[in-house]
Amino acid sequence: MRHLRRAALVAAVGSCVVVAPAAAQEHAAPRTERVSVSAGGAQSAAETGDAQLSGDGRFVVLHSMATDLVPGTADPQRRIYVKELRTGKIELVSVASNGTQADGPSWSSSISADGRYVVFDSEATNLAPGRNPGGYGDVFVRDRQTGRTEVLVENKGTQPAHSSSPSISADGRYVAFASNRSDLVPGDTNDTTDVFVRDRLKGTTERVSVTSDGAQGDGFSVSPVISADGSTVGFRSLAQLAPEPPGERAGLRKPQARTFYAHDLRTGRTQLAAQRLDGGPAAVLGAQALSPDGRYALFSSASAGVVAGDTNGKADAFAKDLRTGVTRRLSLAADGSQADGASGDAVLSADSRRVFFTSDATNLVPGDTNGASDVFARDLLTGAVERVSLAHDGSQGNGRSAGPGTDLAGRTLVFTSAADNLVPGDTNAVHDAFVRHLK
């Protein structure tokens, strides 16, 4: 894959939306800031998780049960917030159009490149008309510019079913989500959860957890991710949606869906996104991702035979080129040696040059002695590796860090950490969300 095709010629972003980074000081020293704090900078007493960064690097969307991030949130309930990095302002977005707070917990979220649209799923009954009946969760879209909250796909009240796990394209037009509704597309008779894409401009819905000839799956599909340019959707499934070697059916996907597929919305092709050298599916672990241009599928697997020479017996982070079929291992030290710990959660910058991932390994960089997982950056052009979940003074964290997310430029990184020494005054003893501004 020669440096992911020379880091996609170092500048090719495909049809991905290109936005300016929030901080343009290219030569500024790296710094770390905590973002799960109030507008006044007060730390939260509750844990924060699942933080993501907008493509322009300006906004962070995060989840918290905090009652002290914004005024008027007295009851401890899982909510969705957006933090603006330039001003420090924090906004509750899991609310109705009139500002009424959700009367139920809100979960998975995703943010458009400019931070305008936030999609999330929620069990709340009071966010917008047309939600799923019967107390099931549904997917909502919050327009932060207009203040409008709406159901992604209106339910007429005849389908008590669950919709969840939304992922939005950079321009906010396309939303991938999982649902066990059978009324979203004609011919949905498999009586299980499928993955769909909603075109918010046209108001149409397409099922993507299908074979290349359009046949529906024989098992449930979950955990969708959509590429920033809206061209490709990745998801996990129990179904067999692409050709596999004989004998792959027995035991591979028990007890959970571990086969990672990619569906090209332009061609309709569905292919294995995590694959062994023998052509069989690699069992994936943790989160999966797609490059912003939809060319590369990123995943973690402990399966043997994903790449040649993988002898560390650990889960590694990989990228498969969906055009050529070639897979490359990402979680390596600068000299190419294998990691001595498990790695995953890989995400890629828009130019396909810089990859960020979580690892328990102690041999990726010198001086890694904290005994906890860290977040690393690897330059796929030069091979250089650096640890990026560092304190404001450059020292290593004293607790676990994980869950990296990056802006399109690869200059700003968000992650969560249990460390209490990344910034001064961290005394709340819970996981917080942090942003690292890179060179």
mmCIF file of N, CA and C in Angstrom, residues 296-396:
data_model
loop_
_atom_site.group_PDB
_atom_site.id
_atom_site.type_symbol
_atom_site.label_atom_id
_atom_site.label_comp_id
_atom_site.label_asym_id
_atom_site.label_seq_id
_atom_site.Cartn_x
_atom_site.Cartn_y
_atom_site.Cartn_z
ATOM 1 N N TYR A 296 -10.245 3.983 2.601
ATOM 2 C CA TYR A 296 -9.625 3.061 3.545
ATOM 3 C C TYR A 296 -10.583 2.714 4.678
ATOM 4 N N ALA A 297 -10.621 1.438 5.018
ATOM 5 C CA ALA A 297 -11.382 0.954 6.165
ATOM 6 C C ALA A 297 -10.406 0.655 7.292
ATOM 7 N N LEU A 298 -10.645 1.229 8.451
ATOM 8 C CA LEU A 298 -9.746 1.080 9.596
ATOM 9 C C LEU A 298 -10.413 0.217 10.651
ATOM 10 N N PHE A 299 -9.657 -0.729 11.194
ATOM 11 C CA PHE A 299 -10.229 -1.675 12.144
ATOM 12 C C PHE A 299 -9.140 -2.251 13.029
ATOM 13 N N SER A 300 -9.569 -2.901 14.098
ATOM 14 C CA SER A 300 -8.666 -3.616 14.993
ATOM 15 C C SER A 300 -9.029 -5.087 14.977
ATOM 16 N N SER A 301 -8.027 -5.932 14.947
ATOM 17 C CA SER A 301 -8.277 -7.368 14.927
ATOM 18 C C SER A 301 -7.107 -8.120 15.541
ATOM 19 N N ALA A 302 -7.452 -9.202 16.230
ATOM 20 C CA ALA A 302 -6.439 -10.116 16.740
ATOM 21 C C ALA A 302 -6.355 -11.369 15.880
ATOM 22 N N SER A 303 -7.091 -11.378 14.770
ATOM 23 C CA SER A 303 -7.076 -12.529 13.876
ATOM 24 C C SER A 303 -5.685 -12.743 13.291
ATOM 25 N N ALA A 304 -5.299 -13.991 13.187
ATOM 26 C CA ALA A 304 -4.028 -14.316 12.552
ATOM 27 C C ALA A 304 -4.169 -14.190 11.041
ATOM 28 N N GLY A 305 -3.109 -13.766 10.384
ATOM 29 C CA GLY A 305 -3.095 -13.776 8.931
ATOM 30 C C GLY A 305 -3.747 -12.594 8.257
ATOM 31 N N VAL A 306 -3.935 -11.484 8.960
ATOM 32 C CA VAL A 306 -4.446 -10.281 8.296
ATOM 33 C C VAL A 306 -3.356 -9.680 7.416
ATOM 34 N N VAL A 307 -2.134 -9.669 7.932
ATOM 35 C CA VAL A 307 -0.962 -9.263 7.147
ATOM 36 C C VAL A 307 0.150 -10.268 7.410
ATOM 37 N N ALA A 308 1.101 -10.327 6.531
ATOM 38 C CA ALA A 308 2.243 -11.217 6.719
ATOM 39 C C ALA A 308 3.117 -10.723 7.869
ATOM 40 N N GLY A 309 3.700 -11.669 8.613
ATOM 41 C CA GLY A 309 4.646 -11.322 9.668
ATOM 42 C C GLY A 309 4.028 -10.851 10.960
ATOM 43 N N ASP A 310 2.724 -11.019 11.122
ATOM 44 C CA ASP A 310 2.054 -10.598 12.357
ATOM 45 C C ASP A 310 2.175 -11.730 13.368
ATOM 46 N N THR A 311 3.143 -11.591 14.285
ATOM 47 C CA THR A 311 3.425 -12.657 15.246
ATOM 48 C C THR A 311 3.353 -12.191 16.690
ATOM 49 N N ASN A 312 2.796 -10.996 16.929
ATOM 50 C CA ASN A 312 2.806 -10.484 18.306
ATOM 51 C C ASN A 312 1.669 -11.030 19.158
ATOM 52 N N GLY A 313 0.711 -11.723 18.558
ATOM 53 C CA GLY A 313 -0.387 -12.290 19.323
ATOM 54 C C GLY A 313 -1.292 -11.253 19.958
ATOM 55 N N LYS A 314 -1.281 -10.042 19.453
ATOM 56 C CA LYS A 314 -2.078 -8.946 20.005
ATOM 57 C C LYS A 314 -3.029 -8.400 18.943
ATOM 58 N N ALA A 315 -4.083 -7.736 19.414
ATOM 59 C CA ALA A 315 -4.921 -6.990 18.483
ATOM 60 C C ALA A 315 -4.111 -5.817 17.940
ATOM 61 N N ASP A 316 -4.154 -5.632 16.645
ATOM 62 C CA ASP A 316 -3.449 -4.533 15.991
ATOM 63 C C ASP A 316 -4.444 -3.666 15.232
ATOM 64 N N ALA A 317 -4.020 -2.455 14.893
ATOM 65 C CA ALA A 317 -4.821 -1.563 14.060
ATOM 66 C C ALA A 317 -4.387 -1.721 12.609
ATOM 67 N N PHE A 318 -5.379 -1.810 11.718
ATOM 68 C CA PHE A 318 -5.119 -2.042 10.302
ATOM 69 C C PHE A 318 -5.905 -1.053 9.446
ATOM 70 N N ALA A 319 -5.473 -0.907 8.197
ATOM 71 C CA ALA A 319 -6.231 -0.171 7.188
ATOM 72 C C ALA A 319 -6.275 -1.010 5.923
ATOM 73 N N LYS A 320 -7.485 -1.223 5.410
ATOM 74 C CA LYS A 320 -7.636 -1.916 4.131
ATOM 75 C C LYS A 320 -7.952 -0.893 3.047
ATOM 76 N N ASP A 321 -7.223 -0.951 1.948
ATOM 77 C CA ASP A 321 -7.506 -0.129 0.784
ATOM 78 C C ASP A 321 -8.677 -0.779 0.043
ATOM 79 N N LEU A 322 -9.829 -0.129 0.057
ATOM 80 C CA LEU A 322 -11.027 -0.719 -0.525
ATOM 81 C C LEU A 322 -10.979 -0.753 -2.049
ATOM 82 N N ARG A 323 -10.039 -0.036 -2.651
ATOM 83 C CA ARG A 323 -9.886 -0.091 -4.108
ATOM 84 C C ARG A 323 -9.008 -1.255 -4.526
ATOM 85 N N THR A 324 -7.890 -1.432 -3.828
ATOM 86 C CA THR A 324 -6.919 -2.455 -4.237
ATOM 87 C C THR A 324 -7.061 -3.753 -3.454
ATOM 88 N N GLY A 325 -7.700 -3.698 -2.287
ATOM 89 C CA GLY A 325 -7.827 -4.872 -1.439
ATOM 90 C C GLY A 325 -6.647 -5.127 -0.538
ATOM 91 N N VAL A 326 -5.624 -4.277 -0.599
ATOM 92 C CA VAL A 326 -4.410 -4.467 0.200
ATOM 93 C C VAL A 326 -4.623 -3.926 1.612
ATOM 94 N N THR A 327 -4.188 -4.689 2.614
ATOM 95 C CA THR A 327 -4.302 -4.287 4.015
ATOM 96 C C THR A 327 -2.923 -4.007 4.585
ATOM 97 N N ARG A 328 -2.839 -2.967 5.390
ATOM 98 C CA ARG A 328 -1.577 -2.563 6.015
ATOM 99 C C ARG A 328 -1.766 -2.472 7.520
ATOM 100 N N ARG A 329 -0.759 -2.931 8.257
ATOM 101 C CA ARG A 329 -0.790 -2.769 9.712
ATOM 102 C C ARG A 329 -0.296 -1.365 10.067
ATOM 103 N N LEU A 330 -1.043 -0.682 10.945
ATOM 104 C CA LEU A 330 -0.751 0.699 11.308
ATOM 105 C C LEU A 330 -0.025 0.828 12.633
ATOM 106 N N SER A 331 -0.303 -0.063 13.560
ATOM 107 C CA SER A 331 0.203 0.065 14.935
ATOM 108 C C SER A 331 1.593 -0.549 15.060
ATOM 109 N N LEU A 332 2.569 0.170 14.517
ATOM 110 C CA LEU A 332 3.963 -0.256 14.550
ATOM 111 C C LEU A 332 4.817 0.857 15.129
ATOM 112 N N ALA A 333 5.982 0.489 15.634
ATOM 113 C CA ALA A 333 6.950 1.489 16.078
ATOM 114 C C ALA A 333 7.611 2.130 14.859
ATOM 115 N N ALA A 334 8.363 3.189 15.094
ATOM 116 C CA ALA A 334 8.996 3.923 13.998
ATOM 117 C C ALA A 334 9.946 3.053 13.184
ATOM 118 N N ASP A 335 10.565 2.068 13.833
ATOM 119 C CA ASP A 335 11.492 1.187 13.118
ATOM 120 C C ASP A 335 10.787 -0.011 12.491
ATOM 121 N N GLY A 336 9.450 -0.034 12.576
ATOM 122 C CA GLY A 336 8.676 -1.109 11.983
ATOM 123 C C GLY A 336 8.446 -2.298 12.879
ATOM 124 N N SER A 337 8.952 -2.272 14.106
ATOM 125 C CA SER A 337 8.757 -3.399 15.015
ATOM 126 C C SER A 337 7.315 -3.459 15.503
ATOM 127 N N GLN A 338 6.885 -4.671 15.866
ATOM 128 C CA GLN A 338 5.511 -4.895 16.280
ATOM 129 C C GLN A 338 5.256 -4.336 17.677
ATOM 130 N N ALA A 339 4.013 -3.934 17.906
ATOM 131 C CA ALA A 339 3.612 -3.464 19.226
ATOM 132 C C ALA A 339 3.547 -4.631 20.195
ATOM 133 N N ASP A 340 3.927 -4.384 21.460
ATOM 134 C CA ASP A 340 3.871 -5.441 22.465
ATOM 135 C C ASP A 340 2.579 -5.385 23.278
ATOM 136 N N GLY A 341 1.594 -4.623 22.803
ATOM 137 C CA GLY A 341 0.290 -4.542 23.451
ATOM 138 C C GLY A 341 -0.795 -4.363 22.409
ATOM 139 N N ALA A 342 -2.047 -4.474 22.835
ATOM 140 C CA ALA A 342 -3.185 -4.364 21.924
ATOM 141 C C ALA A 342 -3.368 -2.930 21.448
ATOM 142 N N SER A 343 -3.818 -2.788 20.198
ATOM 143 C CA SER A 343 -4.035 -1.472 19.593
ATOM 144 C C SER A 343 -5.369 -1.451 18.860
ATOM 145 N N GLY A 344 -5.980 -0.260 18.779
ATOM 146 C CA GLY A 344 -7.248 -0.113 18.062
ATOM 147 C C GLY A 344 -7.683 1.332 17.994
ATOM 148 N N ASP A 345 -8.960 1.548 17.691
ATOM 149 C CA ASP A 345 -9.578 2.886 17.622
ATOM 150 C C ASP A 345 -8.909 3.790 16.599
ATOM 151 N N ALA A 346 -8.434 3.257 15.490
ATOM 152 C CA ALA A 346 -7.683 4.070 14.534
ATOM 153 C C ALA A 346 -8.587 5.009 13.747
ATOM 154 N N VAL A 347 -8.107 6.242 13.554
ATOM 155 C CA VAL A 347 -8.765 7.231 12.694
ATOM 156 C C VAL A 347 -7.698 7.888 11.831
ATOM 157 N N LEU A 348 -8.113 8.404 10.671
ATOM 158 C CA LEU A 348 -7.159 8.878 9.676
ATOM 159 C C LEU A 348 -7.464 10.320 9.292
ATOM 160 N N SER A 349 -6.426 11.107 9.080
ATOM 161 C CA SER A 349 -6.599 12.476 8.594
ATOM 162 C C SER A 349 -7.050 12.453 7.134
ATOM 163 N N ALA A 350 -7.537 13.597 6.645
ATOM 164 C CA ALA A 350 -8.120 13.643 5.305
ATOM 165 C C ALA A 350 -7.113 13.375 4.198
ATOM 166 N N ASP A 351 -5.843 13.695 4.415
ATOM 167 C CA ASP A 351 -4.836 13.420 3.389
ATOM 168 C C ASP A 351 -4.274 12.007 3.484
ATOM 169 N N SER A 352 -4.848 11.215 4.399
ATOM 170 C CA SER A 352 -4.444 9.815 4.599
ATOM 171 C C SER A 352 -2.997 9.674 5.022
ATOM 172 N N ARG A 353 -2.431 10.729 5.570
ATOM 173 C CA ARG A 353 -1.033 10.665 5.982
ATOM 174 C C ARG A 353 -0.880 10.343 7.457
ATOM 175 N N ARG A 354 -1.747 10.854 8.298
ATOM 176 C CA ARG A 354 -1.563 10.720 9.742
ATOM 177 C C ARG A 354 -2.660 9.846 10.338
ATOM 178 N N VAL A 355 -2.261 8.806 11.050
ATOM 179 C CA VAL A 355 -3.213 7.937 11.720
ATOM 180 C C VAL A 355 -3.048 8.084 13.222
ATOM 181 N N PHE A 356 -4.171 8.089 13.932
ATOM 182 C CA PHE A 356 -4.193 8.153 15.390
ATOM 183 C C PHE A 356 -4.837 6.874 15.904
ATOM 184 N N PHE A 357 -4.298 6.310 16.983
ATOM 185 C CA PHE A 357 -4.846 5.071 17.515
ATOM 186 C C PHE A 357 -4.527 4.946 19.001
ATOM 187 N N THR A 358 -5.274 4.072 19.659
ATOM 188 C CA THR A 358 -5.054 3.755 21.067
ATOM 189 C C THR A 358 -4.227 2.482 21.163
ATOM 190 N N SER A 359 -3.313 2.429 22.128
ATOM 191 C CA SER A 359 -2.529 1.205 22.299
ATOM 192 C C SER A 359 -2.094 1.025 23.745
ATOM 193 N N ASP A 360 -2.058 -0.250 24.151
ATOM 194 C CA ASP A 360 -1.490 -0.634 25.441
ATOM 195 C C ASP A 360 0.011 -0.877 25.341
ATOM 196 N N ALA A 361 0.556 -0.794 24.143
ATOM 197 C CA ALA A 361 1.968 -1.126 23.936
ATOM 198 C C ALA A 361 2.888 -0.165 24.679
ATOM 199 N N THR A 362 4.030 -0.699 25.094
ATOM 200 C CA THR A 362 5.030 0.113 25.795
ATOM 201 C C THR A 362 6.257 0.398 24.934
ATOM 202 N N ASN A 363 6.290 -0.158 23.718
ATOM 203 C CA ASN A 363 7.504 -0.065 22.898
ATOM 204 C C ASN A 363 7.323 0.761 21.627
ATOM 205 N N LEU A 364 6.256 1.531 21.542
ATOM 206 C CA LEU A 364 6.047 2.339 20.340
ATOM 207 C C LEU A 364 6.871 3.614 20.360
ATOM 208 N N VAL A 365 7.076 4.147 21.562
ATOM 209 C CA VAL A 365 7.924 5.335 21.730
ATOM 210 C C VAL A 365 8.801 5.112 22.957
ATOM 211 N N PRO A 366 9.940 5.764 23.041
ATOM 212 C CA PRO A 366 10.780 5.642 24.239
ATOM 213 C C PRO A 366 10.088 6.262 25.457
ATOM 214 N N GLY A 367 10.368 5.702 26.632
ATOM 215 C CA GLY A 367 9.911 6.302 27.880
ATOM 216 C C GLY A 367 8.468 6.063 28.230
ATOM 217 N N ASP A 368 7.825 5.089 27.596
ATOM 218 C CA ASP A 368 6.424 4.792 27.914
ATOM 219 C C ASP A 368 6.388 3.851 29.109
ATOM 220 N N THR A 369 6.264 4.432 30.292
ATOM 221 C CA THR A 369 6.338 3.657 31.534
ATOM 222 C C THR A 369 5.116 3.846 32.418
ATOM 223 N N ASN A 370 4.024 4.392 31.868
ATOM 224 C CA ASN A 370 2.873 4.689 32.733
ATOM 225 C C ASN A 370 1.963 3.493 32.968
ATOM 226 N N GLY A 371 2.198 2.381 32.288
ATOM 227 C CA GLY A 371 1.409 1.182 32.519
ATOM 228 C C GLY A 371 -0.047 1.321 32.137
ATOM 229 N N ALA A 372 -0.366 2.210 31.199
ATOM 230 C CA ALA A 372 -1.747 2.452 30.790
ATOM 231 C C ALA A 372 -1.797 2.662 29.287
ATOM 232 N N SER A 373 -2.979 2.501 28.717
ATOM 233 C CA SER A 373 -3.126 2.759 27.291
ATOM 234 C C SER A 373 -2.933 4.241 27.002
ATOM 235 N N ASP A 374 -2.395 4.532 25.843
ATOM 236 C CA ASP A 374 -2.139 5.901 25.398
ATOM 237 C C ASP A 374 -2.665 6.070 23.981
ATOM 238 N N VAL A 375 -2.726 7.309 23.542
ATOM 239 C CA VAL A 375 -3.084 7.614 22.161
ATOM 240 C C VAL A 375 -1.822 8.026 21.413
ATOM 241 N N PHE A 376 -1.645 7.451 20.230
ATOM 242 C CA PHE A 376 -0.445 7.679 19.430
ATOM 243 C C PHE A 376 -0.815 8.250 18.062
ATOM 244 N N ALA A 377 0.145 8.940 17.465
ATOM 245 C CA ALA A 377 0.036 9.409 16.085
ATOM 246 C C ALA A 377 1.176 8.805 15.285
ATOM 247 N N ARG A 378 0.861 8.320 14.105
ATOM 248 C CA ARG A 378 1.896 7.761 13.223
ATOM 249 C C ARG A 378 1.830 8.442 11.867
ATOM 250 N N ASP A 379 2.949 8.945 11.424
ATOM 251 C CA ASP A 379 3.064 9.551 10.102
ATOM 252 C C ASP A 379 3.302 8.426 9.102
ATOM 253 N N LEU A 380 2.332 8.181 8.242
ATOM 254 C CA LEU A 380 2.431 7.049 7.330
ATOM 255 C C LEU A 380 3.384 7.300 6.176
ATOM 256 N N LEU A 381 3.843 8.508 6.022
ATOM 257 C CA LEU A 381 4.831 8.814 4.990
ATOM 258 C C LEU A 381 6.245 8.571 5.496
ATOM 259 N N THR A 382 6.512 9.014 6.726
ATOM 260 C CA THR A 382 7.867 8.890 7.282
ATOM 261 C C THR A 382 8.015 7.722 8.244
ATOM 262 N N GLY A 383 6.887 7.210 8.786
ATOM 263 C CA GLY A 383 6.938 6.151 9.787
ATOM 264 C C GLY A 383 7.096 6.651 11.205
ATOM 265 N N ALA A 384 7.276 7.952 11.394
ATOM 266 C CA ALA A 384 7.482 8.507 12.734
ATOM 267 C C ALA A 384 6.256 8.284 13.612
ATOM 268 N N VAL A 385 6.500 7.934 14.876
ATOM 269 C CA VAL A 385 5.438 7.695 15.854
ATOM 270 C C VAL A 385 5.648 8.618 17.044
ATOM 271 N N GLU A 386 4.578 9.227 17.512
ATOM 272 C CA GLU A 386 4.655 10.034 18.727
ATOM 273 C C GLU A 386 3.439 9.749 19.601
ATOM 274 N N ARG A 387 3.653 9.868 20.893
ATOM 275 C CA ARG A 387 2.534 9.747 21.831
ATOM 276 C C ARG A 387 1.900 11.129 21.967
ATOM 277 N N VAL A 388 0.569 11.198 21.838
ATOM 278 C CA VAL A 388 -0.098 12.501 21.822
ATOM 279 C C VAL A 388 -1.023 12.724 23.012
ATOM 280 N N SER A 389 -1.301 11.692 23.783
ATOM 281 C CA SER A 389 -2.123 11.870 24.991
ATOM 282 C C SER A 389 -1.210 12.281 26.141
ATOM 283 N N LEU A 390 -0.623 13.458 25.978
ATOM 284 C CA LEU A 390 0.365 13.953 26.926
ATOM 285 C C LEU A 390 -0.176 15.135 27.708
ATOM 286 N N ALA A 391 0.485 15.427 28.813
ATOM 287 C CA ALA A 391 0.101 16.556 29.652
ATOM 288 C C ALA A 391 0.488 17.867 28.988
ATOM 289 N N HIS A 392 0.018 18.949 29.584
ATOM 290 C CA HIS A 392 0.312 20.283 29.068
ATOM 291 C C HIS A 392 1.809 20.561 29.009
ATOM 292 N N ASP A 393 2.579 19.902 29.887
ATOM 293 C CA ASP A 393 4.030 20.114 29.905
ATOM 294 C C ASP A 393 4.795 19.020 29.160
ATOM 295 N N GLY A 394 4.067 18.130 28.478
ATOM 296 C CA GLY A 394 4.704 17.075 27.704
ATOM 297 C C GLY A 394 4.943 15.782 28.449
ATOM 298 N N SER A 395 4.619 15.725 29.736
ATOM 299 C CA SER A 395 4.815 14.490 30.504
ATOM 300 C C SER A 395 3.700 13.496 30.191
ATOM 301 N N GLN A 396 3.974 12.203 30.462
ATOM 302 C CA GLN A 396 2.994 11.175 30.158
ATOM 303 C C GLN A 396 1.855 11.185 31.169
#
